[in-house]
Structure formats: structure tokens, C-alpha cells
Amino acid sequence: MRTRIATLFLLIFVSFAPSTIAQTKIPKPEEVLGFTPGDDRKLASWNQVVDYFEQLDRASDRVKFETLGQTSMNKPFVMATISSPANLARLDELKEIQDQLANPRTLGPLATRDRKAAELIRQGKTIVLITCGIHSTEVGSYLSSMLIAHRLASSTDADIQKILDNTIILLVPSLNPDGVDIVKNWYDKTLGTPFEGTDPPELYHKYTGHDNNRDWYAFTQVETQLTVDKIHNVWHPQIVHDIHQQGAFGSRLFLPPYMAPVEPNVPKPIVQAYTELGNFMAAEMRAKGFQGITTNSTYDAWTPARAYSHYHAGARMLSETASARIASPITLKFDELRSREGYDPQKESPQFGPVWRGGEWHLSDITKYMTTAAFLLLDHAAQNREQWLRRFYAVGKEAVRPRRPGELFGFLIEPGNNTQALLNILNRGGVVVEPPQPGFKIGNRELPEGTRLIRMDQPYAGFAKTLLEVQRYPNLRDAEGHPIAPYDVTAHTLPLLMGVVVHPVKAPFRFPRTTPEIVGVIRNPSPVKLAELPAIYRSSVPGNDEGWTRWIMDSKSIDYGVLTDKELRAGITIFKPSPSVTGKYYVILIPDQPARTLLEGYRSGAMPPEYTGGLGPEGVRHLRDFVETGGTLVFLNRASNFAIEQFKLPLRNVVAGLPRTDFYVPGSILRIELDTSHPIASGMPKETIAWAEDSPVFEVVDDPNATVPASNVRVIASYSAGKDPLLSGWLLGGDLIKGKAALVEVKMGKGRVILFGFRPQYRAQSLATYSLFFNALSSR
Ligand SMILES: [Zn+2]
């Protein structure tokens, strides 16, 4: 009897003592930061965040903290792995289980796979990746990461124990550590001034700004690469909780399901998973008294650029909590709340409720919504562990099954200038690339040496398929018949964007009758060697295209200068339009930005005076002088409207002001025809692509008020008069642009203006038109 009591006592001691001891020494965030995350007007620096997690790692046997690499600006990119000590002791074994369930072929003969899988599912854990802070002005999530980690590390509650026992939590406090400090520095600098709570007047990621979460298939940025290589591909998480903030005036919180359209290659079980989990979280939060929650609205599931996990057997659980002004509270009146796609925050509906009546909105409200949602997500992951793993296995099983006759067997990718870049993307996405079996022919033609095959019976074939095929975006309309805007863009066909020849093949080894329409490849790409130093204009209002442009130049080690509003307003001594003029630059690039933003910048009073005013009339005058004395000015996409208006060019944007019902192209791949006798199009195929997104379309006009005659305009690219301009994505009113110009050169004085009616270096993806871009910067 005494022995039994002693044993019992010992068991109790063993099972409870570690938690009790741990609880007493686990540091709270405020003990390290000096404030509680969520306190008004308080932001943590990246050093403080890292310091907190390091202290947590030292104090807790539930937390393993590591640096995965360095960011674009050389800060540590970090992750905390959080689970029970027992699970943390067998991480390698748990990774192995994930690998096997992800690729059921590794489980041996078909007949016994399900049985082996069932055994692995019994032993495995739900893998939950929580990513915070990719958008750095959305400060709630990186602050919440410390609250989430602290509770997981310190709590003795039964529900937390269940989470720790049944899940592995991979917590990334920020996907963009550089931005944490960019925003904090600006916020602290403007605190207590009229500009408190404004967004910083610079991109919060060195190159991509807000576009940093549009990189989940192009993988251009080091932060994307680290996340994919060292987290996604190592762990294959079943759930990826991506914590964001939205504007201040809509719902208090968005949770999945996503609104239509869902990209057709997202597996149905993944759609079921985010629907079930999102609805569970919303229902539980409503039951706890949270208000203003929307589901099935605003955010769609179309582009893989934002959803790596959907093509890798994981559910992306986006959450979007309403913002304050960075860390400063705001007060909202009920009638200030504004509708967004799919709901009206002033009315209850199946997509929205219960109504939030307005009032004060603090950073602590944001962190409360975020942490509550995150723990509900973890509860679901823990309580339904087997179901999550079964579904994960089912997705893998469907992916690897042999393709039946008539089904898509795979894609053949011909060698070409950008083929390796395309294959690198597929490789990084976990897609196996192999040489084709002998006997494949294209028509009567033997396959060129170096052709590669992507089979569809492999775990991540869906990722390859969505990137290799043509997108047909559905023609979605609201109740009044207006087109419903996609949340991001509508096309991501890499063979078109990169100018690579790809052929789909049907099982068993047959070519389908109709192949996706693929335009020509670049046969003789001009080497990138610029004659002289170009300058990139940087508006005081940060623009993503300017950042992408710098990334492309840096990644190719091309030197360039940067010109600001202030410098362009000050004048001409920086320009070098001709040998007789002393100065620095002979070509200036104006990246894609609205014409009005270029001209006016921030309005007076919105930001400190040194950031307001844009190019202004002085800047316009100096740019015109630069051209007239021999310089080259290159305008990209919307910036071309600025040139037409300010220089009074003999051009008209034929789609300006048209309602969406008449003309709409929200990020699509169009077909253009080139005049290859022009130096800018030299070496290009006759037909290529144009990335069109809020793009102008040009018509040459005889305008007596224009500064130069129409004969000074040379059309370099135009939309075909006879063919459908749309290659991939969505286009309404395509007939309106047939035969119109997409790229023109206008002689003005001794110099020239080059207007792109598209984005030739779109998000560092449209390699097919890089030659046009670089030739515009270098040919004279
Ligand atoms: Zn965001």
C-alpha cells in the first residue's frame, strides 16, 4: 500500500512538476519588452522580438528557437518550434512521417499502403505553421506571436496541453523582419506629431513592399526562399495560419472560406478543410461575443502567388483583422463602416455578423482577435488530429495515382533561354522534373535535346499544372451585372510569362488535339549591358514596381542611380542627355504608378512637408528639358498616362475612364505584335506577351495642341487587329484594343519618350519581355 501511494505520488510529481517549475520561470513578454504586446503606441524592435524568443527557448522545454537565414537587409530570419517536450524529442521521426504521408509511393506496394498510412496517422501530429507580419504595417501579428508563444510555453491548462501533445507549431514571428524596424522607426519618429500612425514613406520590404506575399511561386526573394526551403518543404504543414490585417472600415475580422473563384487545381479536400476550420473558428468566436466577423467574402483563392500551401496539401488559413493607425487607437462611427466585396458591415447576413456598432479600436483589440483566432485554430488542429492527417494522406494519394487514358499525363518543356528559370521554380516547389521516355514526338518532330517531362502523377503536380496551363478566369458579376474584381490578378501561366515552349500530353503518351496557345520564344536575347548609368525614379509615395525594378537590376548586377521628387524638382544638373551637358544620367525610368501620384505625391498636410508635392510642375519641366536636350525617358504602364498628359503627346489612352463593364483587364497576359525592326524589339519574336493591369492602350492622334506632330510617334508593339488579345486570365472588351498600340516611341526635341502600355518586368516574372525593358534602357 505504501509503495503504491509512493508510486502514485511520484507519478503526480513527475507529470506536474516540470510545468509548475517551467511556469515560474517562463518570461512574460512585458518582462523583456517593457510593455505588453497590444499596448497603445508601443512597438517592439526586431532585436527585442528575437531576444524574447531566445529567452523563451532558454526557459521552456516546449520551445525550440532557431535562425533559418538572413533577410534582404541582413537581419536574422527566425522560427520557433513549439510542442510538448516529448514531441520535440522526436522531431526527425515526425518529419519522416510527414514525408511518407505526403508521398504515398514511399509506403511501398499499393495493396498495403493504406494500412501503413493508418499506422503513421496514429503516430503523427498535425503540423501547424503560423506566419506573422509579412505586411509590416499590420503590426498586430508579430506582437501577437509573442503572446501566443508565451501562453503555449507557460500554460498548464488542459486545452493547451492537448494542443502541445497533438500538434507541432511552427511559429514565424515575422516573414519580413526588415519591415518590423522600418515601420517601428517611422512610427516612433512621428509619434506625438500630426503624422502619428501614418505609413512609412518607403517600401517596408527592401524590394517588394506589399507585393512580398505575391512571391509564393516565383520565389524571387530570400524571405520566400527561406520559408519554402526550410519550413514548407521540410514539414509539409497541414495548416498554414497566415495572420494579416485589413483596412479599418470593414469587418473586424475575415476568416475563410474564401469567396469565389477558387483556382481549379486547389484540391477539393483542401477547400473542405479551410471551409470547415474557418467556419468553426467564426462560430466559436461569435459564441465568445466577438463581433463583426465575415467569412466567404473579400478574399478569393485564385492565385498561387499567395497560397503555396494550397498546392502542397495544406490549408491556408488567412485571417484579416481590422487595423487601427499602426499602434495608435482610432474611433469609428457606425455609419463610417464601409461595404467590401460580399458583405455590408452595417447589416447581418450569412457572410457577416454579428454587427459591430463602432467605437474605439485599439491595438489590443487587434491582438485579442488574433490570439483568440489562433488558439481556436490550434484547438481544432489538436482535437481533429487524425482527421487532418487522413485528409493530408488522401490528397497525396489522389495526386500520385496513375493517370487514366484521356487524362492529362504531363507536360513536355522544350529547352530555351528561360527554361532553366521555369524548371528552377518547379523544382523549388517540390516538383520532380525528368527526361521524357524515348518515343515522344511533337507532331512529326523529334523532341529537342534537353526537353523535360513533368508527370502529373506526383505529389505536387497540381502546383506544376496551375503554373503551366492557361487560366480561364470566370466572368463573375455582382447583382447589378458589374464585374467582380479579383482579389489580386488573374493569370500566372509561366510558359507565357517566360517565353518557354510547353506541350501538354495525355495518357497514355498522346498529345491532345488542342494545345494551350503558346507564343514564340526569344531567339536572340540581347545581353544585358547598359551603355551608361540609368536612373530609376523613386516617388515619395512608395511604389512596388519601383522596388521590383531595383531587385531585377540588383539581381543582374546592373548599376543604376535613384532620383527622388526633390532631385527632379531641383533640376537638370543631374542629367546627362548629351555629351555637351555635364551630369550623370542619360536615361530615366519612371516605374508604374498612377499619373496623379507621380504629379502630386502625398497631399500637403498628409505627411511631413519633405515628402509632399510629388514631381510637381518643376519636375515636369525638368523632365521635358531633359528629353528635349537629348535624354531618354521611359514610362511603365500607368506612368505613361502622366507623360501623355504632362507633355501633351499626340496620343490618346483609348481605355481611359471606361466602365469595367466595357473594358476590364485586372492582371492578365495579353498577346502583342512587335515591329522587330525597331532597336527596342530587336531579337524578339514577332509575337510576344504583355502583362496588362490597369494598363493604358494607345492611339496616335492628330492633335493641333500636341507638343509634337503625330509623325513623331513610332509604334513598336500593338494588339493584333485580327486575333483575340487574351492569352491567359480575364479580359472584357478585347475588341476595343484590337489594332491599338501597346508600346510607342515619341521623338521630342533631341530626345525621346518611350511609353510601355504594360509592365515588361512584372513582379520579376515576365522574363519574356525583359529584352524590351532593357533595350529601352540601353538603345539610343
Ligand atoms: Zn496583409
mmCIF file of N, CA and C in Angstrom, residues 186 190 193-202 325 540-542 601-613:
data_model
loop_
_atom_site.group_PDB
_atom_site.id
_atom_site.type_symbol
_atom_site.label_atom_id
_atom_site.label_comp_id
_atom_site.label_asym_id
_atom_site.label_seq_id
_atom_site.Cartn_x
_atom_site.Cartn_y
_atom_site.Cartn_z
ATOM 1 N N TRP A 186 9.789 54.581 -38.224
ATOM 2 C CA TRP A 186 8.917 55.672 -38.704
ATOM 3 C C TRP A 186 7.849 56.017 -37.670
ATOM 4 N N THR A 190 7.456 59.664 -35.696
ATOM 5 C CA THR A 190 6.289 60.543 -35.900
ATOM 6 C C THR A 190 5.335 60.541 -34.702
ATOM 7 N N THR A 193 3.360 63.574 -33.189
ATOM 8 C CA THR A 193 3.277 64.635 -34.212
ATOM 9 C C THR A 193 1.945 64.465 -34.958
ATOM 10 N N PRO A 194 1.603 65.423 -35.835
ATOM 11 C CA PRO A 194 0.356 65.243 -36.612
ATOM 12 C C PRO A 194 0.406 64.009 -37.506
ATOM 13 N N PHE A 195 1.584 63.424 -37.704
ATOM 14 C CA PHE A 195 1.722 62.314 -38.643
ATOM 15 C C PHE A 195 1.798 60.951 -37.945
ATOM 16 N N GLU A 196 1.495 60.955 -36.635
ATOM 17 C CA GLU A 196 1.464 59.695 -35.891
ATOM 18 C C GLU A 196 0.494 58.719 -36.560
ATOM 19 N N GLY A 197 0.950 57.492 -36.765
ATOM 20 C CA GLY A 197 0.063 56.463 -37.314
ATOM 21 C C GLY A 197 0.043 56.396 -38.830
ATOM 22 N N THR A 198 0.839 57.245 -39.504
ATOM 23 C CA THR A 198 0.901 57.153 -40.973
ATOM 24 C C THR A 198 1.815 55.998 -41.386
ATOM 25 N N ASP A 199 1.622 55.541 -42.624
ATOM 26 C CA ASP A 199 2.509 54.511 -43.167
ATOM 27 C C ASP A 199 3.851 55.143 -43.520
ATOM 28 N N PRO A 200 4.937 54.394 -43.382
ATOM 29 C CA PRO A 200 6.240 54.984 -43.715
ATOM 30 C C PRO A 200 6.338 55.325 -45.208
ATOM 31 N N PRO A 201 7.064 56.405 -45.545
ATOM 32 C CA PRO A 201 7.201 56.800 -46.954
ATOM 33 C C PRO A 201 8.301 56.019 -47.658
ATOM 34 N N GLU A 202 8.359 54.736 -47.395
ATOM 35 C CA GLU A 202 9.294 53.853 -48.107
ATOM 36 C C GLU A 202 8.689 52.456 -48.101
ATOM 37 N N ARG A 325 -4.431 52.774 -36.446
ATOM 38 C CA ARG A 325 -3.404 53.527 -37.197
ATOM 39 C C ARG A 325 -2.058 53.091 -36.637
ATOM 40 N N SER A 540 8.023 59.723 -53.620
ATOM 41 C CA SER A 540 7.925 59.740 -52.148
ATOM 42 C C SER A 540 6.842 58.779 -51.669
ATOM 43 N N VAL A 541 5.844 58.545 -52.525
ATOM 44 C CA VAL A 541 4.812 57.556 -52.201
ATOM 45 C C VAL A 541 5.343 56.206 -52.688
ATOM 46 N N PRO A 542 5.658 55.289 -51.768
ATOM 47 C CA PRO A 542 6.329 54.065 -52.219
ATOM 48 C C PRO A 542 5.511 53.284 -53.245
ATOM 49 N N GLY A 601 2.107 63.459 -55.564
ATOM 50 C CA GLY A 601 2.654 62.783 -54.389
ATOM 51 C C GLY A 601 1.666 62.785 -53.242
ATOM 52 N N TYR A 602 2.189 62.815 -52.032
ATOM 53 C CA TYR A 602 1.296 62.972 -50.871
ATOM 54 C C TYR A 602 0.738 64.387 -50.889
ATOM 55 N N ARG A 603 -0.529 64.538 -50.543
ATOM 56 C CA ARG A 603 -1.084 65.897 -50.492
ATOM 57 C C ARG A 603 -0.518 66.624 -49.267
ATOM 58 N N SER A 604 -0.511 67.922 -49.378
ATOM 59 C CA SER A 604 0.029 68.766 -48.310
ATOM 60 C C SER A 604 -0.718 68.497 -47.005
ATOM 61 N N GLY A 605 0.012 68.298 -45.925
ATOM 62 C CA GLY A 605 -0.606 68.056 -44.623
ATOM 63 C C GLY A 605 -0.767 66.595 -44.284
ATOM 64 N N ALA A 606 -0.653 65.712 -45.300
ATOM 65 C CA ALA A 606 -0.824 64.279 -45.032
ATOM 66 C C ALA A 606 0.447 63.655 -44.463
ATOM 67 N N MET A 607 1.574 64.262 -44.814
ATOM 68 C CA MET A 607 2.871 63.753 -44.379
ATOM 69 C C MET A 607 3.778 64.941 -44.096
ATOM 70 N N PRO A 608 4.894 64.719 -43.403
ATOM 71 C CA PRO A 608 5.821 65.840 -43.197
ATOM 72 C C PRO A 608 6.162 66.500 -44.540
ATOM 73 N N PRO A 609 6.353 67.825 -44.556
ATOM 74 C CA PRO A 609 6.470 68.570 -45.813
ATOM 75 C C PRO A 609 7.526 68.027 -46.773
ATOM 76 N N GLU A 610 8.612 67.452 -46.258
ATOM 77 C CA GLU A 610 9.668 66.997 -47.173
ATOM 78 C C GLU A 610 9.211 65.820 -48.043
ATOM 79 N N TYR A 611 8.054 65.200 -47.707
ATOM 80 C CA TYR A 611 7.575 64.061 -48.500
ATOM 81 C C TYR A 611 6.409 64.426 -49.418
ATOM 82 N N THR A 612 5.923 65.661 -49.346
ATOM 83 C CA THR A 612 4.713 66.001 -50.111
ATOM 84 C C THR A 612 5.058 66.686 -51.437
ATOM 85 N N GLY A 613 4.075 66.726 -52.320
ATOM 86 C CA GLY A 613 4.202 67.548 -53.525
ATOM 87 C C GLY A 613 4.541 66.817 -54.803
#
